[in-house]
Amino acid sequence: MANLKLSHIYKVYENGHKAVNDFNIDIADKEFIVFVGPSGCGKSTTLRMIAGLETITSGDLFIGETLANDLEPKDRDIAMVFQSYALYPHMTVYDNMAFGLRNRHMPEAEIREKVLEAAKMLDIEMYLDRKPKAMSGGQRQRVALGRALVRDPKVFLLDEPLSNLDAKLRAQMRTEITKLHKKLGTTFIYVTHDQVEAMTMGTRIVVMKLGYVQQIDTPMNLYNKPYNKFVAGFIGTPQMNFFNVKLLRKGAKVEISYPDGSKSEVDYEVVSKIHNSYLNGEKEVILGIRPEHIDISEKKTNLMATVTAVEHLGNECIVYGVLGKASDEFTMKDEGKNIIIKTLEGTKVEVGDEIYLSIHEDKLHLFDKESEVTLLHAIPPYTLVEGEVKGDDLSLFGSKVKLPAAMKEAIGSASKVEFEVPPSAVVPGKDYSLKVKKIEDVDGQKLAYLVNGDRYLFALVDNKVKEGENYSFSLRNDKVVVLVDGKVVLEPIGEQEFVVGNFLKKDVGRNKVEFYYEVEGDQIPAPLENGYKINAVEGNNCYKKAYRYVFDRKSITLGEQGLAAHVEKVLDYGNQKYASLKLGEQNLLVEVPNDFAKEEVKVWLNGEAFEVWQQEIDFRIC
Ligand code: ADP
């Protein structure tokens, strides 16, 4: 039994192919984790790195509390089951199962006990004397499972174990593996390209695409709250319907324009978390709706489709159609109008019928057309708000405040400005006050809907804030985006900062070395562990090139020690002040006290806090 932790795991193959990018997950003891995604997305590579069959290019793998990157596969206490079974053909089932234990010189009596126990659990006791070739695919896969089982591993790794079996057997083995997992109480990691397998077996699922993790979530959350269009389309059969639509706010309603020209409406409340710039009726967005969330209506609705095919499955009926009236000849233009509806059997529809549809508003998904990321985040990343500038005054949320100098400079002479405000930038304070319409619990965080005219400003608040009351707040001006005429004139200040510099090793006495990050001529001590890691990943090339060192802005200290830097400018954000520093050829932005007025400073960077990034392939080494 064990928990696992994968922290910033990368795999770069020798040909330079980045097969796995920044894979992070904490796997609790006894979880059943499934890696799912199309062929080539990096599932097996990740599993093989956990097993120790593939080296980890960078990142840390913990099995239990042990850093396991360099452990031999046999020392990882892990058992792996492959698609190909990998049984020894000349050995009996018993001997196949006993093989690993004999190699470990376990007494024969103990081996017998373990093999019999596993055989019983897997219902293959009667085949122990057979050779694998005299068994069916399903039985062979059980033997392969049995061989893993007898070793009492801490973690089971299964790589597409069922893909050689026929559909019926697969379904049966799925249930059996799930039962086995429950019975053993061991951590399972299971790789498959089959979303049904993933959804039915996993306690949590990792959806991957092209070497990147798309979402890690429970089956229900993947189904209900897919992070992007890829996950939305990958999970669920028949696939979610996608249409390019336009959205237009009309008071308490939002009008949806479909590709066939038809229009329907949903309550604004349903999409109130969407960034306001998507509601002007101009920007195309992708609407997603699952076939099971569309009803065929008896009454006339605004959304109509023509039926092109009907599939009766006994208990349910899949209706295929195109939005609007079907053209005589199907053209490429019609492709974006295809629609699939899942209804109960008994619905009377035939090919050629014109049917009226209604969609379940609360099951609607919206994705950005370029990034394909959801537009309906549980916690909206930004809310767009409008303000007015007159001289040094800013009118915002019905209050007037002094415009901070950094903003004033960016805004110039414009009078109308917009701000994109992340919920975390709304902090308790005295500048503004808005009424709390509603408070929602999002995974333990309290999201408040503050009434700002006919829209909401979203804020994360504590338990003391109540619905119906007024909430007094200020803004972290350094965290908001400032726009004039729809163009960004001021970016928020991020949490991280970086410098670029070389890396070096010093021999200091007998077999002792020290490593340093060399930044603008200064040598910053590097943790020994990181030094070895960089060297292991990059070889001796590492002393000949520059790396990007990323750290928390908060870890920068100004004081008596460190690198000499020139203060180019002080940026005043009202409640926060930053100094823009020139450090040799590099720039650094650091938060400074309100009364800061220096021109030259010493910057102390903490090498312990550096993340080291390889710049050519762009991955985090440590
Ligand atoms: P999956 O298991 O999701 O099908 P893999 O982990 O097997 O995907 O492969 C991920 C990517 O890495 C693929 O593009 C594959 O071609 C590539 N790849 C796998 N093994 C190697 C290798 N030894 N050398 C170079 N590229 C590889």
XYZ file of C-alpha atoms and ligand atoms in Angstrom:
649
model
C 0.000 0.000 0.000
C 1.400 3.355 -0.914
C 0.714 6.871 -1.943
C 2.546 8.315 -4.931
C 3.563 11.805 -5.883
C 4.600 12.928 -9.344
C 6.031 16.408 -9.263
C 6.871 18.294 -12.477
C 7.661 15.104 -14.363
C 8.967 15.526 -17.906
C 10.038 12.973 -20.456
C 12.151 14.116 -23.365
C 13.185 11.209 -25.611
C 16.660 11.121 -27.088
C 15.342 12.396 -30.414
C 14.192 15.547 -28.591
C 10.492 14.550 -28.552
C 8.758 15.871 -25.441
C 6.424 12.975 -24.660
C 5.344 14.115 -21.179
C 5.154 17.714 -19.994
C 4.969 18.863 -16.403
C 2.942 15.963 -15.038
C 1.801 16.616 -11.473
C -0.396 14.457 -9.301
C -0.710 13.335 -5.701
C -2.126 9.833 -5.617
C -3.527 8.760 -2.273
C -3.157 5.260 -0.921
C -5.842 2.889 -2.307
C -6.870 5.159 -5.183
C -7.730 3.744 -8.609
C -6.217 6.232 -11.022
C -6.795 5.923 -14.755
C -4.636 7.611 -17.401
C -6.768 8.042 -20.496
C -6.254 9.723 -23.852
C -5.754 8.977 -27.526
C -2.836 6.930 -28.743
C 0.508 8.710 -28.420
C -0.550 11.125 -25.670
C 2.099 9.893 -23.212
C 0.096 7.530 -20.980
C 2.402 4.542 -21.285
C 5.512 6.674 -21.030
C 4.259 8.040 -17.711
C 3.358 4.587 -16.443
C 6.717 3.205 -17.536
C 8.500 6.020 -15.700
C 6.612 5.063 -12.540
C 7.592 1.441 -13.063
C 11.229 2.363 -13.635
C 11.250 0.984 -17.185
C 11.879 4.444 -18.601
C 14.148 7.117 -17.160
C 12.594 10.326 -15.880
C 14.103 13.305 -17.696
C 13.264 15.686 -14.905
C 10.931 16.009 -11.957
C 10.478 13.949 -8.818
C 8.695 10.660 -8.373
C 7.874 9.662 -4.815
C 6.595 6.207 -3.953
C 5.488 6.482 -0.365
C 8.019 8.838 1.191
C 10.907 7.594 -0.968
C 12.296 9.543 -3.902
C 12.166 6.750 -6.460
C 13.629 8.341 -9.638
C 16.752 6.232 -9.503
C 15.411 3.093 -7.841
C 15.722 -0.107 -9.850
C 12.331 -1.411 -11.013
C 12.651 -4.424 -8.734
C 13.164 -2.190 -5.704
C 10.022 -0.124 -6.290
C 7.557 -2.619 -4.859
C 5.448 -2.209 -7.953
C 3.854 -4.845 -10.161
C 3.014 -4.212 -13.778
C 0.464 -5.985 -15.952
C 0.766 -5.566 -19.699
C -1.623 -5.854 -22.611
C 0.479 -8.669 -24.043
C 0.283 -10.748 -20.798
C 4.012 -11.547 -21.173
C 3.617 -15.092 -19.827
C 6.300 -17.744 -20.268
C 4.780 -20.174 -22.813
C 6.756 -23.228 -21.717
C 5.727 -22.903 -18.066
C 2.481 -23.945 -16.418
C 0.190 -21.339 -14.931
C 1.446 -22.276 -11.485
C 5.074 -21.849 -12.495
C 4.349 -18.593 -14.251
C 2.821 -17.249 -11.077
C 5.570 -18.640 -8.879
C 8.410 -17.445 -11.088
C 9.026 -14.053 -9.504
C 8.807 -15.433 -5.981
C 11.282 -18.202 -6.740
C 13.662 -15.603 -8.077
C 13.428 -13.943 -4.712
C 14.215 -17.261 -3.029
C 10.969 -17.466 -1.147
C 10.461 -20.867 0.533
C 8.409 -23.159 -1.713
C 5.675 -23.692 0.902
C 5.079 -19.972 1.158
C 5.047 -19.650 -2.637
C 2.420 -22.350 -2.820
C 0.244 -20.590 -0.318
C 0.449 -17.303 -2.193
C -0.148 -18.807 -5.631
C -3.182 -20.745 -4.412
C -4.618 -17.722 -2.698
C -4.212 -15.557 -5.815
C -5.557 -18.312 -8.078
C -8.613 -18.582 -5.882
C -9.179 -14.874 -5.924
C -8.996 -14.834 -9.722
C -10.932 -18.046 -10.211
C -8.170 -19.895 -12.060
C -7.456 -22.641 -9.527
C -8.516 -25.337 -11.984
C -5.998 -24.211 -14.625
C -2.844 -24.225 -12.537
C -1.343 -27.156 -14.434
C -2.126 -25.800 -17.886
C 0.232 -23.978 -20.213
C -0.840 -20.507 -21.343
C -1.482 -21.571 -24.945
C -4.272 -23.866 -23.755
C -6.136 -20.915 -22.259
C -8.394 -18.169 -23.548
C -7.344 -14.505 -23.662
C -9.361 -13.685 -20.572
C -7.858 -16.561 -18.627
C -4.332 -15.582 -19.658
C -4.940 -12.046 -18.501
C -6.034 -13.438 -15.136
C -2.778 -15.345 -14.893
C -0.894 -12.141 -15.650
C -2.862 -10.425 -12.868
C -2.164 -13.379 -10.578
C 1.543 -13.160 -11.222
C 1.410 -9.507 -10.129
C -0.820 -10.301 -7.170
C 1.437 -12.872 -5.508
C 4.126 -10.272 -5.084
C 1.991 -8.162 -2.714
C 3.050 -4.982 -4.463
C 2.435 -1.552 -2.997
C 1.230 -0.316 -6.357
C -0.361 -2.071 -9.334
C 0.350 -0.658 -12.771
C -1.844 -1.895 -15.603
C -1.116 -0.941 -19.217
C -4.183 -1.495 -21.442
C -4.637 -4.944 -19.886
C -7.963 -5.606 -21.581
C -7.398 -4.408 -25.110
C -6.808 -7.908 -26.499
C -10.169 -9.151 -25.246
C -13.541 -9.079 -26.975
C -16.191 -6.606 -25.864
C -18.119 -8.953 -23.601
C -15.058 -10.256 -21.837
C -13.724 -6.749 -21.426
C -16.881 -5.679 -19.627
C -16.649 -8.707 -17.355
C -12.947 -8.227 -16.600
C -13.574 -4.541 -15.904
C -15.859 -5.479 -13.044
C -13.442 -8.099 -11.819
C -10.486 -5.745 -11.753
C -12.588 -3.173 -9.879
C -13.545 -5.857 -7.359
C -9.938 -6.947 -7.041
C -8.931 -3.376 -6.316
C -11.526 -3.133 -3.543
C -10.500 -6.447 -2.060
C -6.761 -5.744 -2.112
C -6.971 -2.145 -0.966
C -3.883 -1.333 -3.034
C -3.134 1.677 -5.206
C -3.941 0.995 -8.874
C -2.797 2.987 -11.877
C -4.464 1.912 -15.072
C -3.760 3.047 -18.621
C -6.416 2.908 -21.329
C -7.514 4.757 -24.456
C -11.106 3.714 -23.767
C -13.144 6.381 -21.998
C -15.819 3.910 -20.885
C -13.175 1.850 -19.120
C -11.829 5.013 -17.525
C -15.228 6.247 -16.381
C -16.359 2.928 -14.939
C -13.145 2.005 -13.147
C -11.331 5.135 -11.984
C -11.800 6.922 -8.697
C -9.963 9.726 -10.471
C -9.047 10.057 -14.109
C -6.144 11.843 -15.749
C -7.103 12.938 -19.270
C -4.060 13.466 -21.488
C -3.481 14.872 -24.964
C -0.196 15.281 -26.847
C 1.901 14.858 -23.726
C -0.054 17.340 -21.621
C -2.456 16.642 -18.781
C -5.812 18.206 -19.687
C -7.734 17.541 -16.483
C -7.449 15.373 -13.389
C -10.816 14.739 -11.835
C -13.469 12.302 -10.680
C -15.569 10.688 -13.438
C -18.575 12.835 -12.509
C -16.607 16.084 -12.603
C -15.118 15.212 -15.988
C -18.612 14.626 -17.283
C -20.233 17.660 -15.672
C -17.401 20.169 -15.646
C -14.992 19.450 -18.484
C -12.151 21.970 -18.478
C -11.923 22.171 -22.258
C -13.530 21.004 -25.474
C -11.144 18.076 -25.763
C -12.206 16.603 -22.411
C -15.848 17.413 -23.146
C -15.687 15.532 -26.432
C -13.608 12.657 -25.138
C -15.872 11.754 -22.226
C -19.402 10.518 -22.967
C -21.096 8.609 -25.810
C -22.496 9.647 -28.167
C -20.130 12.591 -28.134
C -21.171 16.017 -26.917
C -22.663 18.224 -29.671
C -20.641 21.326 -30.525
C -21.939 24.376 -32.394
C -20.338 27.693 -33.207
C -22.751 30.221 -31.776
C -22.946 33.893 -30.873
C -24.261 35.179 -27.562
C -26.085 38.443 -27.041
C -27.100 39.813 -23.665
C -30.679 41.078 -23.618
C -31.453 42.173 -20.071
C -32.262 39.135 -17.969
C -31.827 36.847 -21.002
C -29.010 35.858 -23.316
C -29.844 35.107 -26.920
C -27.995 32.245 -28.614
C -27.656 32.381 -32.423
C -27.119 28.925 -33.923
C -25.311 28.161 -37.200
C -28.599 27.605 -39.053
C -29.758 31.103 -38.157
C -32.192 30.071 -35.447
C -32.122 31.816 -32.118
C -33.019 30.702 -28.615
C -32.700 32.263 -25.189
C -31.330 31.264 -21.811
C -31.471 33.092 -18.481
C -28.515 35.422 -17.934
C -28.004 33.724 -14.541
C -26.988 30.526 -16.358
C -24.053 32.256 -18.062
C -23.368 35.097 -15.605
C -19.859 33.803 -14.949
C -18.828 34.245 -18.570
C -16.519 37.147 -19.393
C -18.705 40.013 -20.569
C -16.815 40.440 -23.843
C -18.461 37.224 -25.106
C -21.963 38.596 -24.725
C -21.973 41.309 -27.373
C -23.344 39.152 -30.181
C -20.138 39.389 -32.223
C -17.642 36.851 -30.942
C -18.195 33.238 -31.924
C -17.996 30.734 -29.090
C -18.381 26.968 -29.033
C -21.564 25.769 -27.402
C -21.472 22.204 -26.126
C -24.513 20.159 -25.188
C -24.641 16.430 -24.571
C -27.114 14.323 -26.584
C -28.869 13.322 -23.352
C -29.473 16.969 -22.434
C -31.614 17.785 -25.447
C -35.346 17.037 -25.443
C -37.584 16.577 -28.421
C -40.455 18.913 -27.699
C -44.136 18.418 -28.470
C -44.538 22.156 -28.651
C -42.965 24.508 -31.142
C -39.618 25.931 -29.945
C -37.061 28.245 -31.499
C -34.671 25.395 -32.208
C -35.557 23.019 -35.014
C -33.796 20.086 -36.638
C -34.418 17.684 -39.489
C -33.936 14.006 -38.701
C -31.361 12.229 -40.878
C -31.141 8.870 -39.089
C -32.627 7.047 -36.116
C -31.001 4.248 -34.128
C -33.150 2.140 -31.818
C -31.078 0.585 -29.068
C -33.887 -1.034 -27.142
C -33.938 1.101 -24.021
C -32.976 4.334 -25.716
C -33.068 5.901 -29.105
C -30.345 7.951 -30.804
C -31.656 10.550 -33.226
C -29.265 12.096 -35.761
C -30.166 15.315 -37.500
C -29.114 18.674 -38.831
C -30.175 21.995 -37.382
C -32.855 23.773 -39.360
C -34.291 22.420 -42.584
C -31.908 19.987 -44.253
C -30.589 21.114 -47.601
C -31.139 18.623 -50.422
C -27.480 18.027 -50.809
C -25.342 17.761 -47.723
C -22.570 20.319 -48.037
C -19.491 20.991 -45.951
C -21.336 24.026 -44.653
C -23.868 21.759 -43.011
C -21.222 19.943 -41.057
C -21.293 22.408 -38.169
C -25.049 21.850 -37.890
C -25.029 18.128 -37.122
C -26.848 17.234 -33.966
C -27.278 14.029 -31.989
C -30.105 13.568 -29.498
C -30.460 10.711 -27.042
C -34.044 10.053 -26.045
C -36.050 7.298 -24.457
C -37.277 4.520 -26.686
C -40.842 5.152 -27.746
C -40.184 8.606 -29.138
C -41.887 8.624 -32.510
C -39.469 10.123 -34.987
C -38.590 9.151 -38.518
C -36.014 10.184 -41.058
C -37.093 13.417 -42.703
C -39.183 14.595 -39.720
C -38.809 18.185 -38.620
C -38.535 18.199 -34.843
C -38.483 20.926 -32.208
C -35.811 20.819 -29.565
C -35.262 22.219 -26.113
C -31.949 22.089 -24.304
C -31.385 21.738 -20.578
C -30.076 25.212 -19.788
C -28.161 24.127 -16.716
C -26.250 21.524 -18.746
C -24.920 23.969 -21.278
C -21.159 24.212 -21.889
C -19.378 27.115 -23.537
C -15.802 27.115 -24.802
C -13.548 29.775 -26.236
C -13.126 29.291 -29.971
C -9.348 29.654 -30.032
C -8.148 28.135 -26.763
C -11.136 25.742 -26.513
C -11.046 26.235 -22.731
C -14.348 26.476 -20.856
C -15.854 29.927 -20.440
C -17.903 28.824 -17.452
C -15.284 28.327 -14.762
C -16.600 27.495 -11.296
C -14.522 30.467 -10.141
C -14.327 32.945 -13.029
C -10.693 33.953 -13.622
C -11.680 37.566 -14.378
C -14.741 39.814 -14.327
C -14.851 42.762 -16.679
C -15.856 46.059 -15.037
C -16.080 49.599 -16.388
C -14.714 52.724 -14.788
C -14.464 56.406 -15.543
C -11.416 58.621 -15.134
C -11.472 62.367 -14.518
C -8.118 63.895 -13.663
C -6.762 61.879 -10.764
C -10.152 60.430 -9.860
C -11.458 57.033 -10.759
C -15.168 56.254 -10.537
C -15.700 52.553 -10.078
C -18.484 50.480 -8.496
C -20.350 53.723 -7.739
C -17.494 55.098 -5.600
C -14.809 57.628 -6.327
C -11.176 56.818 -5.460
C -7.775 58.271 -6.272
C -6.306 56.747 -9.419
C -2.945 55.148 -8.574
C -0.010 56.660 -10.486
C 0.960 53.417 -12.263
C -2.540 53.133 -13.675
C -2.782 56.794 -14.557
C 0.375 56.546 -16.600
C -0.913 53.512 -18.508
C -4.341 55.001 -19.129
C -3.048 58.337 -20.448
C -5.780 60.768 -21.369
C -8.561 58.209 -21.845
C -11.656 58.683 -19.714
C -13.367 55.320 -20.216
C -11.434 52.370 -18.886
C -12.133 48.720 -18.269
C -10.614 46.450 -15.669
C -10.426 42.699 -15.621
C -10.635 41.806 -11.966
C -9.748 38.332 -10.687
C -11.791 37.303 -7.617
C -8.582 37.138 -5.562
C -7.971 40.865 -6.218
C -11.177 41.786 -4.377
C -9.968 42.141 -0.780
C -11.629 43.473 2.371
C -11.184 47.252 2.499
C -12.886 50.622 2.494
C -12.780 51.829 -1.110
C -15.960 50.269 -2.479
C -19.160 48.634 -1.339
C -21.531 46.330 -3.238
C -24.460 44.176 -2.255
C -23.959 40.423 -1.937
C -26.613 38.704 -4.038
C -25.529 35.143 -3.469
C -22.714 33.083 -1.967
C -21.730 29.819 -3.569
C -19.531 27.103 -2.117
C -16.920 26.067 -4.673
C -14.819 23.200 -3.325
C -14.697 24.808 0.101
C -14.124 28.369 -1.128
C -16.863 30.985 -0.781
C -17.598 32.750 -4.038
C -19.669 35.905 -3.600
C -21.804 37.412 -6.379
C -21.555 41.175 -5.810
C -24.173 43.193 -7.666
C -22.460 45.657 -9.973
C -25.191 47.302 -12.056
C -26.693 44.593 -14.250
C -23.693 42.287 -13.810
C -21.797 40.599 -11.026
C -18.365 41.162 -9.620
C -17.066 37.893 -8.217
C -15.076 37.803 -5.000
C -13.696 35.146 -2.684
C -14.889 35.947 0.797
C -14.727 34.475 4.278
C -17.505 32.861 6.290
C -18.545 36.126 7.953
C -19.877 37.633 4.727
C -23.630 37.082 4.369
C -26.055 37.137 1.455
C -28.128 40.327 1.260
C -25.553 42.446 3.100
C -23.185 45.009 1.652
C -19.552 43.970 1.230
C -16.850 46.598 1.732
C -13.749 46.009 -0.316
C -10.662 47.397 -2.004
C -8.884 46.196 -5.115
C -5.401 44.808 -5.417
C -4.655 47.151 -8.316
C -1.450 45.275 -9.099
C -3.504 42.161 -9.861
C -5.954 43.625 -12.382
C -5.700 44.036 -16.151
C -6.337 47.576 -17.392
C -7.893 48.100 -20.831
C -8.548 51.186 -22.929
C -10.651 50.780 -26.088
C -10.540 47.016 -25.561
C -6.722 46.963 -25.611
C -4.599 45.941 -22.653
C -2.570 48.921 -21.438
C -1.404 47.439 -18.144
C -0.754 43.796 -17.288
C -1.112 42.511 -13.747
C 2.033 41.797 -11.799
C 2.518 38.037 -11.518
C 3.585 36.061 -8.489
C 6.811 34.925 -10.145
C 9.946 36.547 -11.440
C 12.983 35.160 -13.205
C 16.613 35.830 -14.076
C 18.845 34.128 -16.614
C 22.300 32.892 -15.745
C 24.948 30.217 -16.014
C 25.491 27.255 -13.789
C 28.813 26.180 -12.370
C 30.540 23.588 -10.256
C 33.493 24.146 -7.931
C 35.756 21.430 -6.632
C 36.359 22.216 -2.988
C 38.735 19.748 -1.434
C 38.568 15.994 -1.325
C 35.685 14.713 -3.446
C 33.649 17.687 -2.416
C 31.835 19.936 -4.821
C 29.645 22.981 -4.620
C 27.254 24.300 -7.252
C 26.374 27.880 -8.045
C 23.930 29.814 -10.164
C 25.850 32.625 -11.801
C 23.690 35.689 -12.203
C 25.227 38.919 -13.496
C 28.665 37.989 -12.178
C 27.421 36.968 -8.742
C 27.574 33.375 -7.581
C 24.452 32.252 -5.790
C 24.833 28.949 -3.927
C 22.666 26.189 -5.406
C 21.387 23.276 -3.330
C 23.695 20.291 -3.828
C 20.754 18.107 -4.805
C 19.781 20.481 -7.627
C 23.354 20.618 -8.844
C 23.479 16.860 -9.244
C 20.080 16.838 -10.901
C 21.002 19.447 -13.513
C 24.180 17.543 -14.239
C 22.317 14.240 -14.496
C 19.747 15.641 -16.916
C 22.036 17.742 -19.073
C 25.455 16.096 -18.783
C 28.541 18.311 -18.749
C 26.892 20.647 -21.241
C 25.229 22.187 -18.232
C 28.324 24.256 -17.442
C 28.351 25.819 -20.890
C 24.937 27.371 -21.135
C 22.422 29.627 -19.479
C 19.288 28.574 -17.589
C 16.189 30.431 -16.566
C 15.854 30.688 -12.791
C 12.269 31.219 -11.706
C 11.283 32.203 -8.177
C 8.536 33.817 -6.131
C 8.689 37.568 -6.295
C 8.222 37.514 -2.520
C 11.517 35.646 -2.080
C 13.509 38.676 -3.300
C 15.107 40.664 -0.458
C 16.499 44.173 -0.656
C 19.150 44.868 1.943
C 22.860 45.156 2.663
C 23.920 42.078 0.730
C 23.661 40.820 -2.805
C 23.758 42.143 -6.327
C 23.981 45.853 -6.950
C 20.981 47.108 -8.886
C 19.764 50.430 -10.125
C 16.203 51.562 -9.444
C 14.798 52.626 -12.795
C 11.341 53.501 -11.630
C 8.914 53.144 -8.751
C 5.433 51.953 -9.684
C 2.642 53.111 -7.412
C -0.451 50.892 -7.378
C -2.117 52.611 -4.458
C -1.932 49.989 -1.751
C 1.189 48.401 -3.257
C 4.448 49.817 -4.574
C 6.974 48.109 -6.821
C 10.504 49.057 -7.829
C 11.613 48.238 -11.331
C 15.262 47.265 -11.029
C 18.032 46.997 -13.576
C 20.381 44.210 -12.603
C 23.182 44.242 -15.186
C 21.292 43.446 -18.373
C 18.224 42.092 -16.614
C 15.058 43.544 -15.165
C 13.396 42.662 -11.886
C 10.219 43.937 -10.345
C 10.120 43.841 -6.566
C 7.559 44.975 -4.015
C 8.845 47.810 -1.833
C 7.534 49.642 1.249
C 5.359 52.728 0.799
C 8.137 55.168 1.785
C 10.720 53.629 -0.562
C 12.901 56.281 -2.244
C 16.277 54.704 -3.050
C 18.123 54.853 -6.352
C 20.661 52.096 -5.786
C 19.915 48.881 -3.936
C 21.382 45.484 -3.163
C 19.283 42.515 -4.261
C 19.586 39.219 -2.461
C 18.238 36.227 -4.377
C 17.652 32.970 -2.576
C 19.099 30.103 -4.612
C 17.158 27.643 -2.436
C 13.943 29.023 -3.943
C 15.012 28.792 -7.603
C 13.233 26.585 -10.094
C 15.668 25.764 -12.879
C 14.312 25.786 -16.448
C 16.116 24.409 -19.457
C 15.599 27.029 -22.137
C 15.988 25.191 -25.469
C 13.244 22.589 -24.949
C 11.650 24.647 -22.202
C 11.196 22.283 -19.319
C 11.680 22.493 -15.587
C 14.682 20.491 -14.431
C 14.197 21.057 -10.721
P 0.386 6.370 -25.353
O 0.689 5.346 -24.324
O -0.495 7.443 -24.819
O -0.148 5.798 -26.619
P 3.241 6.752 -25.437
O 3.556 7.116 -24.040
O 3.516 5.361 -25.859
O 1.736 7.123 -25.745
O 4.030 7.734 -26.414
C 4.009 9.131 -26.280
C 4.785 9.778 -27.407
O 6.169 9.484 -27.282
C 4.382 9.297 -28.793
O 4.405 10.414 -29.661
C 5.447 8.307 -29.144
O 5.627 8.252 -30.544
C 6.671 8.878 -28.457
N 7.619 7.832 -28.065
C 7.364 6.715 -27.341
N 8.491 5.990 -27.144
C 9.479 6.675 -27.739
C 10.899 6.459 -27.901
N 11.511 5.406 -27.346
N 11.599 7.391 -28.589
C 11.006 8.485 -29.115
N 9.689 8.745 -29.001
C 8.934 7.855 -28.333
